[in-house]
Coordinates of C-alpha atoms in Angstrom, one line a residue:
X1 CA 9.0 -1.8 -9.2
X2 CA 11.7 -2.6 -11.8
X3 CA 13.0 -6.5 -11.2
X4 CA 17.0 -6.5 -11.1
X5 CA 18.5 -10.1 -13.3
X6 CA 22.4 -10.7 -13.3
X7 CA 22.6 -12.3 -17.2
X8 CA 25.5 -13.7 -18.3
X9 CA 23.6 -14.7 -21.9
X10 CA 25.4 -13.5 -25.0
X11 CA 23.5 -10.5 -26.1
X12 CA 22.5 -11.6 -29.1
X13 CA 20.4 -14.1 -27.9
X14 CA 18.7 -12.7 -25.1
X15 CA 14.7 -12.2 -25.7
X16 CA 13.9 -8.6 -24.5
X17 CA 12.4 -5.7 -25.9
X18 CA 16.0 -3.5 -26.1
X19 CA 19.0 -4.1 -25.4
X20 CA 21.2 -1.0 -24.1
X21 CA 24.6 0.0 -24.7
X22 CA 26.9 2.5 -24.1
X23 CA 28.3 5.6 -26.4
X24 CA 30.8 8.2 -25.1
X25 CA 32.3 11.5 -26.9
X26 CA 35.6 10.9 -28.5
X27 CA 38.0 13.0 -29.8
X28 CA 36.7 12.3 -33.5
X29 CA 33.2 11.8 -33.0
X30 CA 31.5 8.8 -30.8
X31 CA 32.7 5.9 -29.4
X32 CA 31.4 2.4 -28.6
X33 CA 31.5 1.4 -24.8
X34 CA 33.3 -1.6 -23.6
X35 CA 30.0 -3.9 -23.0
X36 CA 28.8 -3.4 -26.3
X37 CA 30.9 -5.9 -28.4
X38 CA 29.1 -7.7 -29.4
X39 CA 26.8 -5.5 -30.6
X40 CA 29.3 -3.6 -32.2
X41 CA 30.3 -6.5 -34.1
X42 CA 27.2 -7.7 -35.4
X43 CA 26.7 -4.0 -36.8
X44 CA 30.6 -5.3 -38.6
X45 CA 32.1 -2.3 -36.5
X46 CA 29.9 0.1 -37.6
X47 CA 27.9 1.2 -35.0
X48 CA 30.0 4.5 -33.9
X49 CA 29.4 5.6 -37.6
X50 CA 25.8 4.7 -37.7
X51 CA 24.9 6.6 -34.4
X52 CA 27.6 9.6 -35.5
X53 CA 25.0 9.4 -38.9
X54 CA 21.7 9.3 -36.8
X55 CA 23.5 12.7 -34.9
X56 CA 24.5 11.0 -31.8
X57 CA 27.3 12.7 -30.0
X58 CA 27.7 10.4 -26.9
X59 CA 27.4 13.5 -25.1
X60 CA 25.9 12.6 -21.3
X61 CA 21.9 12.0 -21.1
X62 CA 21.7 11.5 -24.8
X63 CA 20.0 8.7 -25.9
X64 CA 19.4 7.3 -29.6
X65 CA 17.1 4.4 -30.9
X66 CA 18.1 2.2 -33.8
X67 CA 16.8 -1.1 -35.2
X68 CA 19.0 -3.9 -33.9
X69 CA 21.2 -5.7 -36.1
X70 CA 20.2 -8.6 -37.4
X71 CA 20.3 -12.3 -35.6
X72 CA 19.5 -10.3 -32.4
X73 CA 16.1 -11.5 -30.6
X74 CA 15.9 -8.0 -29.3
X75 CA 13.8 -5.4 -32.3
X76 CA 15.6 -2.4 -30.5
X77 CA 19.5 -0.9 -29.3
X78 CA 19.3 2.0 -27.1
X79 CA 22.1 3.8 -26.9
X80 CA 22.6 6.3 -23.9
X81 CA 25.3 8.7 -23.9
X82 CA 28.3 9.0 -21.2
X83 CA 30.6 11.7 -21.4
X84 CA 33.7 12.2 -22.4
X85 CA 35.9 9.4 -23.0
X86 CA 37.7 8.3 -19.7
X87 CA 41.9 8.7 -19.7
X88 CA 43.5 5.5 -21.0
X89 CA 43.4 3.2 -18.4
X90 CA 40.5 4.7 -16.6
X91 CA 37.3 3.3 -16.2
X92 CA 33.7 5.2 -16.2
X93 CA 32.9 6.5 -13.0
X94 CA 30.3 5.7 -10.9
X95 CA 27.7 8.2 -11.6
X96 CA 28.3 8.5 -15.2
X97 CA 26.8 5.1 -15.2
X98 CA 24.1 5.6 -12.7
X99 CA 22.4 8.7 -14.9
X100 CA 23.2 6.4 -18.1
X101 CA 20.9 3.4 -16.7
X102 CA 18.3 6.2 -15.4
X103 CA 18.5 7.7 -18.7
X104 CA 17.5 4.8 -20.8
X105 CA 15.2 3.1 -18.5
X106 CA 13.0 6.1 -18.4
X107 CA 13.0 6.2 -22.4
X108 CA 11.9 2.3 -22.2
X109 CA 9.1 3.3 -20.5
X110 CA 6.2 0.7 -21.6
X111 CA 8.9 -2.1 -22.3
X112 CA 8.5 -5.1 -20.2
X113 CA 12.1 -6.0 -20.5
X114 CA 15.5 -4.6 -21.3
X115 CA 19.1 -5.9 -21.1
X116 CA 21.5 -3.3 -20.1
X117 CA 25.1 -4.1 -21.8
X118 CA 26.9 -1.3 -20.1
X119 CA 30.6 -0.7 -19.1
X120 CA 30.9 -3.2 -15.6
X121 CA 33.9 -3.5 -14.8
X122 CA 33.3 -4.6 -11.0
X123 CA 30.4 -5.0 -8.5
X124 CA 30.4 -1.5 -7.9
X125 CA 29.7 -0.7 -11.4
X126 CA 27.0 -3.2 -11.3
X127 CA 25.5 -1.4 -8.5
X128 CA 25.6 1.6 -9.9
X129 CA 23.7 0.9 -13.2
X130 CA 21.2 -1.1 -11.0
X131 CA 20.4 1.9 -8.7
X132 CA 20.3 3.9 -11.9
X133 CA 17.4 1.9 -13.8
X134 CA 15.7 1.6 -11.3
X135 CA 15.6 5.1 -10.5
X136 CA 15.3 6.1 -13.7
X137 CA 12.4 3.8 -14.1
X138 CA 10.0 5.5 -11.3
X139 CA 7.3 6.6 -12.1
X140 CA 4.4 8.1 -9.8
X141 CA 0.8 8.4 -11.5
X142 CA -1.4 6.9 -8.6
X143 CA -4.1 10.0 -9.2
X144 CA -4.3 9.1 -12.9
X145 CA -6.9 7.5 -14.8
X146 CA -3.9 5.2 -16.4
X147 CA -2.7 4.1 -12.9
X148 CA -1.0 0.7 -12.0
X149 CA 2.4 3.2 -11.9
X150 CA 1.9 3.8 -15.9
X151 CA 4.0 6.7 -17.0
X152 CA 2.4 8.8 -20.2
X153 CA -0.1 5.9 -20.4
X154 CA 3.3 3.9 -20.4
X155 CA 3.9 1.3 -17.0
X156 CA 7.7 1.8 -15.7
X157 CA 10.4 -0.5 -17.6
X158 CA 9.6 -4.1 -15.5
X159 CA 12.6 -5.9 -15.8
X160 CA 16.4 -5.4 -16.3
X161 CA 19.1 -7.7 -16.9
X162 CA 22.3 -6.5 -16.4
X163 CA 24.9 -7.9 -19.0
X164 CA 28.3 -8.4 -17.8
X165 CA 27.7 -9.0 -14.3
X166 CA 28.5 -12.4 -12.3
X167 CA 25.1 -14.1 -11.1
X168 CA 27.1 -16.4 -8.6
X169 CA 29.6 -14.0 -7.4
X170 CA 28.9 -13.1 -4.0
X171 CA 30.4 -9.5 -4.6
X172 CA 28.2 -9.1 -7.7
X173 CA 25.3 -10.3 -5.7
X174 CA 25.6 -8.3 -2.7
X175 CA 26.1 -5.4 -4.9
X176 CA 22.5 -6.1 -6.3
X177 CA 21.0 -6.7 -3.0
X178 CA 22.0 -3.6 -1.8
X179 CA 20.7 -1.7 -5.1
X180 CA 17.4 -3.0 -4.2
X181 CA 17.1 -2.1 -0.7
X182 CA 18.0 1.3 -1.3
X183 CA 16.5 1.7 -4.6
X184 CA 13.0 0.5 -3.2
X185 CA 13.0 2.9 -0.1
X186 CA 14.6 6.1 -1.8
X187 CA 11.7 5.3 -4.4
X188 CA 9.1 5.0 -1.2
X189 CA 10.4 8.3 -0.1
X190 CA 9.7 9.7 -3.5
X191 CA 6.1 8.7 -3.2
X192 CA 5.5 10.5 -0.2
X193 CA 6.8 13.6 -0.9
X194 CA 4.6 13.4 -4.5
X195 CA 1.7 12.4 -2.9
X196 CA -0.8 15.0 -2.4
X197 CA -1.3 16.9 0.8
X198 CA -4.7 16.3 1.5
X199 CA -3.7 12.8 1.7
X200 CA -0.6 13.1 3.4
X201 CA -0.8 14.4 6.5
X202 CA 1.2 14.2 9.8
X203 CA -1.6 11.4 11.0
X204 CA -1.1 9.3 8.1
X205 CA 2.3 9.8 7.4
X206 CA 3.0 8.0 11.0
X207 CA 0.5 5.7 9.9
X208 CA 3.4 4.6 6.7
X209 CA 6.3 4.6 9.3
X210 CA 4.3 2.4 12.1
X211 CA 3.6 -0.5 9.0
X212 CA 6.9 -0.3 7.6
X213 CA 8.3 -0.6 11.2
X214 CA 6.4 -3.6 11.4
X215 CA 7.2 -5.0 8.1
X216 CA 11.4 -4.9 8.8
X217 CA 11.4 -5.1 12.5
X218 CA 11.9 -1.8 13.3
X219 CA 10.4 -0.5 16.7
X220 CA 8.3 2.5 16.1
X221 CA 7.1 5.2 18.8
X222 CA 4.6 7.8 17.7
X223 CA 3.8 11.0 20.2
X224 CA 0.2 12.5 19.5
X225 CA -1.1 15.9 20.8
X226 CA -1.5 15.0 23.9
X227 CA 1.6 13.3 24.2
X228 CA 3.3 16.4 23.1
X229 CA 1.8 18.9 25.4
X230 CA 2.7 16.1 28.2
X231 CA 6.0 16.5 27.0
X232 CA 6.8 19.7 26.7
X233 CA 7.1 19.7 22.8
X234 CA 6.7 23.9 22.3
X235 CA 7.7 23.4 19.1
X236 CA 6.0 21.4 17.2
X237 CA 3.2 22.2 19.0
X238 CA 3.5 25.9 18.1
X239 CA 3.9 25.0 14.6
X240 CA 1.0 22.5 14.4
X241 CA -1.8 24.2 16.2
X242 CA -3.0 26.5 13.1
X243 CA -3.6 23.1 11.6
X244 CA -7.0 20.5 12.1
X245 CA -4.4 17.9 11.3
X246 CA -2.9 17.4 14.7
X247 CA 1.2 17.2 14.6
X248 CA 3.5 14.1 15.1
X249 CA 6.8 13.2 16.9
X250 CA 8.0 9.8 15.0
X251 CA 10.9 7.9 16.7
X252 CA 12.6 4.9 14.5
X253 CA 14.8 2.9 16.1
X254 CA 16.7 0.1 14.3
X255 CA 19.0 -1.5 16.3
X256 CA 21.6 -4.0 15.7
X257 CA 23.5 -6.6 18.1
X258 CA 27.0 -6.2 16.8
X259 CA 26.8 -2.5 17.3
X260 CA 29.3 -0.2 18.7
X261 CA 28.3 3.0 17.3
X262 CA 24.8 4.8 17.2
X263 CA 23.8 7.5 14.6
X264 CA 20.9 9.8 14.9
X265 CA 18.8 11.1 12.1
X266 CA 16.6 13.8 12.3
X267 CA 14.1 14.7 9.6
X268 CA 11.6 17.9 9.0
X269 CA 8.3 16.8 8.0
X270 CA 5.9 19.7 7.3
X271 CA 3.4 17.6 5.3
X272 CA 2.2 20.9 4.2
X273 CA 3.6 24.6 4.5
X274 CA 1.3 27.7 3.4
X275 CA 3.5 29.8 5.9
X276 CA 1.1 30.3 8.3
X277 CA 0.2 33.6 9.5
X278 CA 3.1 35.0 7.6
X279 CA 1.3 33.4 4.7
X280 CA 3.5 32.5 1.3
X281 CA 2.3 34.4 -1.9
X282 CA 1.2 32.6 -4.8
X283 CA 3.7 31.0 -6.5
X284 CA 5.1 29.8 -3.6
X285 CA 3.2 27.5 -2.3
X286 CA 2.3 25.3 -5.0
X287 CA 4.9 22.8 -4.0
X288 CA 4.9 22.7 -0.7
X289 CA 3.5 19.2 -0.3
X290 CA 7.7 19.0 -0.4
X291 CA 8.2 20.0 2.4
X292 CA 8.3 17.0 4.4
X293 CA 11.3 15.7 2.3
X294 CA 13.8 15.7 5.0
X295 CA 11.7 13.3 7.3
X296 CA 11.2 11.1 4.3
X297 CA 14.4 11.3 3.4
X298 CA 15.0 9.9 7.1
X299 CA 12.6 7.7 6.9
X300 CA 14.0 5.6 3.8
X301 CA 17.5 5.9 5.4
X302 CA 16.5 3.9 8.6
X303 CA 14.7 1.4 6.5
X304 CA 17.2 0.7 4.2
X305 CA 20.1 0.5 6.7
X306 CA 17.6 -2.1 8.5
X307 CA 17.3 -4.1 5.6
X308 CA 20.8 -4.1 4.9
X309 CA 21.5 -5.8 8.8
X310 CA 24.2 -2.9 8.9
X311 CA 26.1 -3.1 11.9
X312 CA 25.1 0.7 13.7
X313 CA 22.1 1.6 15.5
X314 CA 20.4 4.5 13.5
X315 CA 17.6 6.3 15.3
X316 CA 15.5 8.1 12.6
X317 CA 13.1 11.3 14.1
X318 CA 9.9 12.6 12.2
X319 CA 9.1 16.1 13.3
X320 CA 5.9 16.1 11.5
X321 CA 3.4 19.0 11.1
X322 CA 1.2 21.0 8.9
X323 CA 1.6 24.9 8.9
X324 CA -1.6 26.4 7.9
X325 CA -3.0 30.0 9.3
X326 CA -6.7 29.8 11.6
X327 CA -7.8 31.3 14.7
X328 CA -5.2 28.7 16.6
X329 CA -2.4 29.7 14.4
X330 CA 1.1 30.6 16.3
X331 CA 1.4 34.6 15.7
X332 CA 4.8 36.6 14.6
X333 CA 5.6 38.1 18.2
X334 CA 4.6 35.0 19.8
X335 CA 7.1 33.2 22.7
X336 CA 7.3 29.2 22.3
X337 CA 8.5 27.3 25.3
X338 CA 10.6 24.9 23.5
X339 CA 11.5 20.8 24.5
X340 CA 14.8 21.9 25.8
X341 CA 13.3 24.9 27.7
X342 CA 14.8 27.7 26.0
X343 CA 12.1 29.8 24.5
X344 CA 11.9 31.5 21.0
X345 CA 10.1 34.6 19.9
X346 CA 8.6 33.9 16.6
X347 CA 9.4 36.7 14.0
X348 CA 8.2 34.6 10.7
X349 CA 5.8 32.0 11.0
X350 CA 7.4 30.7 7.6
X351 CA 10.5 29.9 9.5
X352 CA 8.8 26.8 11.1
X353 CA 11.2 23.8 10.1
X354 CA 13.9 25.2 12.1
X355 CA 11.1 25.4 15.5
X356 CA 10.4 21.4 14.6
X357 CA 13.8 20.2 14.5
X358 CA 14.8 22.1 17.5
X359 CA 12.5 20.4 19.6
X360 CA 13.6 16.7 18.1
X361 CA 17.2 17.5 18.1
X362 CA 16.6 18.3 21.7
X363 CA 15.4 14.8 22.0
X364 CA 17.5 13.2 20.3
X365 CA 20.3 14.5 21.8
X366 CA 19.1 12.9 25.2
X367 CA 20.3 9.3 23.7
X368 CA 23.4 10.7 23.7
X369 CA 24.4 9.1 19.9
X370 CA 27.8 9.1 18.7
X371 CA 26.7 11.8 16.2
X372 CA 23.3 13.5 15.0
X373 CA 22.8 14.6 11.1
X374 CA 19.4 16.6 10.9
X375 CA 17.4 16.8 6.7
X376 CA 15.7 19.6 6.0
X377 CA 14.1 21.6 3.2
X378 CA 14.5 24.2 5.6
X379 CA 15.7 27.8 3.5
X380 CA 15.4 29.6 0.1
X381 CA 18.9 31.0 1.0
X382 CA 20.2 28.0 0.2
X383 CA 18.5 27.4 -2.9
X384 CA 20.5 30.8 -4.0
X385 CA 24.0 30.2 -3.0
X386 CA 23.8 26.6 -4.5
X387 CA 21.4 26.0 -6.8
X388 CA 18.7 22.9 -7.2
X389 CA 20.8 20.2 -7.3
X390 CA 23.3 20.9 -4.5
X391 CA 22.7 20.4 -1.0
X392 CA 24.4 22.6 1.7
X393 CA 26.3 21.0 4.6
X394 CA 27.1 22.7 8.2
X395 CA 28.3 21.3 10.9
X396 CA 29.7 21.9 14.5
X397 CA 33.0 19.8 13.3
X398 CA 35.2 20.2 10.2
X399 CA 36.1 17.1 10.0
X400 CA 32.4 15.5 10.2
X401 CA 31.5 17.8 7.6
X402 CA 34.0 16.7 5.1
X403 CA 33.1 13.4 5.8
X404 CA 29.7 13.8 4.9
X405 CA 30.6 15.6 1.7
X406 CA 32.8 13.0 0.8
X407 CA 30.1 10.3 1.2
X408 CA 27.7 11.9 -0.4
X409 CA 30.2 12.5 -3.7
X410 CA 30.5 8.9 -3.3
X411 CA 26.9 8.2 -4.1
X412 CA 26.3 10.4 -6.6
X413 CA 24.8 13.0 -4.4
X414 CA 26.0 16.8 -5.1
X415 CA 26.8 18.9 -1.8
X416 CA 28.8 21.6 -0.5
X417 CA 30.3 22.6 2.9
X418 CA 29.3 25.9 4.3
X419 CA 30.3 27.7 7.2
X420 CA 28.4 28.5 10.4
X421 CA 29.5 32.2 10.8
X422 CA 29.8 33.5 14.8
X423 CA 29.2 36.7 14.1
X424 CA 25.6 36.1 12.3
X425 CA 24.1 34.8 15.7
X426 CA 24.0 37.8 17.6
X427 CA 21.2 38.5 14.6
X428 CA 18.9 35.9 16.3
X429 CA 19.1 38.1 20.1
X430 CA 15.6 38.7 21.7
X431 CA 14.6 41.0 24.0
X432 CA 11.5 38.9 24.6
X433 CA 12.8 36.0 24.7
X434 CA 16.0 33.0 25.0
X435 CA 16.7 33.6 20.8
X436 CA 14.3 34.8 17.8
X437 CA 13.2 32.2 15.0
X438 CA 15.0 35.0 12.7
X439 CA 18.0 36.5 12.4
X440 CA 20.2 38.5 9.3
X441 CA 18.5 38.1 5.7
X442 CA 21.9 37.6 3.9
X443 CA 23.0 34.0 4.7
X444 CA 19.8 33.4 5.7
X445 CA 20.7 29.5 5.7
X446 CA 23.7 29.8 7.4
X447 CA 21.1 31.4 10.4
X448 CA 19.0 28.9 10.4
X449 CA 21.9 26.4 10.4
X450 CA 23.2 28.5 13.6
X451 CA 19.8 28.5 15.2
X452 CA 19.5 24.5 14.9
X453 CA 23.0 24.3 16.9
X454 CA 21.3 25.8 20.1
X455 CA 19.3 22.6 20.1
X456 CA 22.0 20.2 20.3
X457 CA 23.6 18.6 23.1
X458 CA 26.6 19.7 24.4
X459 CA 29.7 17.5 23.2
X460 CA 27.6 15.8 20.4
X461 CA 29.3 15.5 16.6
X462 CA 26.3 17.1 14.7
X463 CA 25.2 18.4 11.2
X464 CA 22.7 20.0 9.1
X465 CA 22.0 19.4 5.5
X466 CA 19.5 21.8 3.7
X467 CA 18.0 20.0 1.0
X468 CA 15.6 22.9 -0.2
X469 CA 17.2 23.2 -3.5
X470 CA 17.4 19.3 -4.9
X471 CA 14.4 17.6 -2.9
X472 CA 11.8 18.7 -5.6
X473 CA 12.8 18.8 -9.0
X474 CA 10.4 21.3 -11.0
X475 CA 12.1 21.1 -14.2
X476 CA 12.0 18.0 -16.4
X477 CA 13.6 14.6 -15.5
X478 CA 17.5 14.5 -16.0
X479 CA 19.5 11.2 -15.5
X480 CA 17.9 9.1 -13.4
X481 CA 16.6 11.9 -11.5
X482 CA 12.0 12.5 -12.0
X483 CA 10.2 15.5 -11.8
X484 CA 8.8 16.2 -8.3
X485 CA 9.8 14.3 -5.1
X486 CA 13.7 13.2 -5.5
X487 CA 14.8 11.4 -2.8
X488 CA 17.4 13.3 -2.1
X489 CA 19.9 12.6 1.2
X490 CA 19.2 8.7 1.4
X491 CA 22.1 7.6 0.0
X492 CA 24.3 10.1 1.6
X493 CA 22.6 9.0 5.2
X494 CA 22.8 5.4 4.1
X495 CA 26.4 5.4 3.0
X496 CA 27.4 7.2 6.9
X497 CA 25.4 4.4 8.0
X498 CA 27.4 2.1 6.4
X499 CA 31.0 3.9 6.8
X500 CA 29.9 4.2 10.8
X501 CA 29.0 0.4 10.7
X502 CA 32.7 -0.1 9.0
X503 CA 34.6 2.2 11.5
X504 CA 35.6 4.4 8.9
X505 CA 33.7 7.3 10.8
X506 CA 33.9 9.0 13.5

């Protein structure tokens, strides 16, 4: 993975392979980022003109090659676009320089080593084009005959040295430490949701969990089949049983002595979904290796918050199964006898994330934590209202859905609060049975977010984020955002981590 340096070398005498700087729209045509002085200056001021020349815009994403000027050890100047100029006296935010890093560092692709002399104006800024790079930088080809991580027969950019930041400032430091830690597992996360599903089951994907858990002192518990039918797990069990690949209950725990506060995360992880019985068409189901995004998602969350000794016990739950149609398969008109006892007539076998969850919410809800946020790529519904890049929040408290909105803007992650409408439950009435898997078509996620809420425990803060539409980018790479798996909720559960840790939530 991409190595993260703090330089403070002048940028003209830094050996790399390309040295990146920063270009934003003005008013009359681009503009040179602050960072890129010196460059500028050994270019005699020019280096606006010469991009405006070679059509660069500064518009956001762009990014332009040009030979570097000369006395520069480096042969190359990438310059990546940012936006609009900020107002006088504002600096760029956050995410404007996150996609910028991505941006370039996916167009060095091949390069061994870049220096990035973009606009830092603090640690946080640092951060930020640290977590971009190496996000940007990812790339997954471990079934390709180039291998080794090579990208187009290119390997990832290796090394990044940031220009402008302070190598023995604590601040600056800690800022890099944490860009690692979550860099490296929200990249893990992407691996698993890219990696093929005959590879990938709910077996193996325990498997991952247990060696990480060893690897960062996290205690790992893993429930089998028999474990689960001991248990009462209807669930998972009704979702798993069309499947040769036995399903998995994962429980993280990463515990912390200074704690006052414990979070729960629970994660769907349907390592495959052809529907089941109520099979998907084609078309359909050619992604559905995705499906399991949510538990990743968790997955990297816990690990990262472990690594970063944050001060909050975080519990992270795997509902893991494969939902494939046989002779074993759970019907539409079946009854499951869920964890909690209730029992749900299944209308749709395609509606199986919401059956998984409900059985680990259940169980999660038995710790009692101070509040429970559940991942899922649980609903096409969702993907309509908002898109593929926005994620939908619900919650059982206003206020602990703003909050998680807010952190998630504060990352860099794009969400949205919806409701959790009374009248659509009544949709979800059985006569067979305690509530159906299925309820009204329109606001179809908004059901499902509804039907999750009957699995919590009384008096506990919860919330739901669907994740259907950004967890699985189909389109090409934007930012510092790949094609396929994303990553996406593991900086928003790492930042409520982090604010819970702080006592700024909850």
């Amino acid at each position: 993975m991409t190595a993260l340096t703090l330089s403070t070398a002048a940028a003209s005498g830094l050996r790399a392979d390309a040295i990146v700087v920063g270009v934003a729209k003005g008013p009359k045509g681009p503009v040179v980022a602050p960072g890129a002085e010196a460059v500028d200056k050994a270019y005699d001021g020019r280096l606006a003109g010469i991009l405006e020349t070679l059509g660069a815009s500064g518009a956001e994403g762009e990014v332009t090659k040009l030979p570097a000027p000369s006395g520069f050890k480096v042969p190359v100047v990438v310059a990546v676009g940012l936006g609009a100029v900020p107002e006088q006296d504002d600096t760029y935010d956050a995410e404007v320089l996150r996609r910028a890093a991505g941006a370039a560092a996916r167009a060095l692709a091949g390069a061994k080593k870049a220096a990035f002399a973009l606009p830092i104006a603090d640690p946080a800024d640092a951060g930020a084009v640290a977590e971009g790079a190496r996000l940007g930088a990812y790339a997954f080809d471990a079934y390709k005959e180039t291998g080794n991580g090579a990208k187009n027969g290119k390997a990832p950019l290796a090394e990044v040295a940031l220009i402008g930041g302070k190598p023995r400032d604590a601040a600056y430091k800690a800022a890099i430490a944490r860009a690692t830690a979550v860099t490296e597992e929200l990249n893990r996360a992407r691996d698993l949701i890219n990696t093929p599903p005959n590879d990938l089951n709910p077996e193996s994907f325990a498997a991952v969990v247990s060696a990480a858990g060893k690897e960062h002192g996290i205690k790992v518990q893993v429930l089998d089949e028999k474990a689960l039918e001991k248990g009462g797990y209807g669930g998972i069990l009704g979702v798993g049983k069309g499947s040769a690949a036995g399903p998995r209950l994962v429980k993280l725990s990463y515990t912390s002595a200074k704690a006052t506060k414990h979070l729960a995360f629970v994660g769907k992880g349907i390592t495959y979904d052809s529907g089941g019985i109520s099979l998907k068409p084609a078309g359909h189901n050619e992604t559905m290796k995705c499906d399991m995004s949510g538990a990743a998602a968790v997955f990297a969350a816990v690990v990262a918050a472990a690594r970063l000794g944050l001060e909050v016990n975080v519990t992270g739950w795997l509902a893991l199964a494969e939902n494939m149609p046989s002779g074993t398969a759970t019907r539409p008109g079946d009854v499951l006898r869920m964890y909690s006892g209730k029992t749900v007539e299944v209308l749709n076998t395609d509606a199986e994330g919401r059956l998984v969850l409900a059985d680990a919410l259940w169980k999660a809800s038995e710790e009692k934590p101070d509040a429970i946020v559940d991942v899922a790529t649980l609903t096409g519904a969702m993907v309509l209202a908002l898109g593929n890049r926005t994620f939908g929040v619900m919650a059982n408290d206003d206020a602990f859905r703003a909050s998680i909105v807010e952190a998630a803007e504060e990352v860099g992650e794009e969400s949205w609060p919806m409701p959790l409408p009374e009248h659509l439950r009544k949709g979800m009435d059985s006569p067979t049975a305690d509530i159906a898997n299925m309820g009204e078509r329109m606001g179809g996620g908004l059901v499902a977010g509804l039907f999750l809420r009957e699995f919590v425990g009384e008096g506990i803060t919860w919330a739901h984020l669907d994740i259907a539409g950004p967890a699985f980018n189909e389109s090409g790479p934007f930012g510092y955002t790949p094609k396929g798996g994303t990553g996406s909720a593991v900086r928003t559960l790492v930042r409520l981590a982090e604010l819970t840790a702080a006592g700024d939530l909850g």
